[in-house]
Amino acid sequence: MELSMKTLGNLPATVVMSDYDRSAVRPGIAHLSVGNFHRAHQAVYVDRVLALPEQGGWGIVGVGLLDTPAEAAKAAALQAQDGLYTLTECPADKPDVVRVIKSLVEYVHAPADRAAAICRLADPAIRVVTMTITEGGYYMDEAGQFMHSHPDMVEDLARQVPHSAFGVMAEALRLRREAGVVPFTVLSCDNVPHNGHVARKALVGWAEQRDKDLAGWISQNVAFPSCMVDRITPAVREADIQRLDAASGIQDRAPVYCEDFIQWVVEDTFSSGRPDWEKVGVLFTQDVAPYEQVKLRMLNATHSMMALPGVLMGYRVVSDAMQDASLYALLQQFLGFDAEPLLQAPPGMALQEYGALLLSRFRNKAISDQLVRIASDSASKLPVFIRPTASGVVAQGRDARRIAFLLACFCAYLAGRDEKGAAYDVLEPHLTDEDKKLAFDADPAKALEMSVFSGWDLEKSDAFVTQFVEMRQALKAQGVRKTLETGVLA
Ligand code: CS2
């Protein structure tokens, strides 16, 4: 059965839905870049809230920003389905649950009409703009400054109608200001520490290049709460679509699947209202920093720690890599010896329990999350997820072999071929040609000069540089497993 408002009342009885009248929902949130993660996470909390009294004004307008065939296909699929889609939640020890999520009430494909997309955000009914534009999408340098002279931003700033998330928001805020409409709150939902602060820097930084007055107004009037987001959401391939649709009995052209765990911790500083999310499981706090630090430096970092060596060893699926005793030991030792000692637990959270929980989430065989997905864009991820731990461990003169091993694996991973000879996609949009040259330089230490490691201060430690070079040589001579078992594990 196809999925649309017409068929919504006749779906298979096993499909679960939040109880509200979809046709009465009005948009109040715009989301920039509607990826799978957004549809498995924020859209779910909105779907829950829409079932509460007086919350019908918080539907989501999805805005796709990228001009790619995949984005155009997603837009067409979601528009044909009236924004409806299935989300299959996969617990480790219970049957999957198929939900139809109804909170995405409109979908705008910005490349079709960029000016119209900006106007959509200027609508006074839109009071919150959320976004998932990835770690690299903020154009921050290693000192945390917005890179307005990055070629992508120079190009965007030169356009009359901008394409970037920050350009779109700045121009929409200009229209609101001119019309005397209160600004929306900007809520970044990316895995970036202090994501609200970073979003502010990027948006104000972009606007400053265009119009200093507007930049000043944004900086004075727009709220940028930070938040920590968490739900493991694999990429959806063609074979997954067929599998999910066969199981749900619904012909969904854009299904999503994910684990059953979900968490959202949000700073409560919204400038023009927000949904009653606290009633549907969102934790509001005045200080998100400890939550996001723990999540990024434990969960996401451990993901990278598994994915880079795991892919090289020939694994492709997270739960398979978790069956490898040596990789598993690496993750445990990284958490216990490297990450946890540098972290402050948020109130009511025990770090060891959190670590054990995330490892059990990774073991969930019901979701076949992809190591290549996690390894992709490591050039943006490592500085966010690994750098604080790496810099801390090296600065304190502690045992840095797991860090040296990971960075050496990153360099080897860039070659795009695993130890069994199989090729995989290396998706590294933020790595320059110069970086690639450094990664493969005859002198293995040169790789530490790649832009991804700039500001980590690793080269200041001779001991670390030696260890890194040794790891690279060992990987080459003996492969990942032997290096891990003889030179890394305690
Ligand atoms: C992963 C995240 O891509 C990655 O690096 O670590 O996508 C991770 O699955 C999510 O942040 C979980 O909340």
Coordinates of C-alpha atoms in Angstrom, one line a residue, residues 91-92 123 168 304 368 390 465:
P91 CA 15.3 -2.9 19.8
A92 CA 17.9 -5.6 20.4
D123 CA 6.7 33.4 7.8
V168 CA 19.3 31.3 4.0
S304 CA 35.3 6.4 15.2
S368 CA 22.9 -3.1 10.8
A390 CA 43.9 13.3 22.2
V465 CA 55.3 11.7 16.9

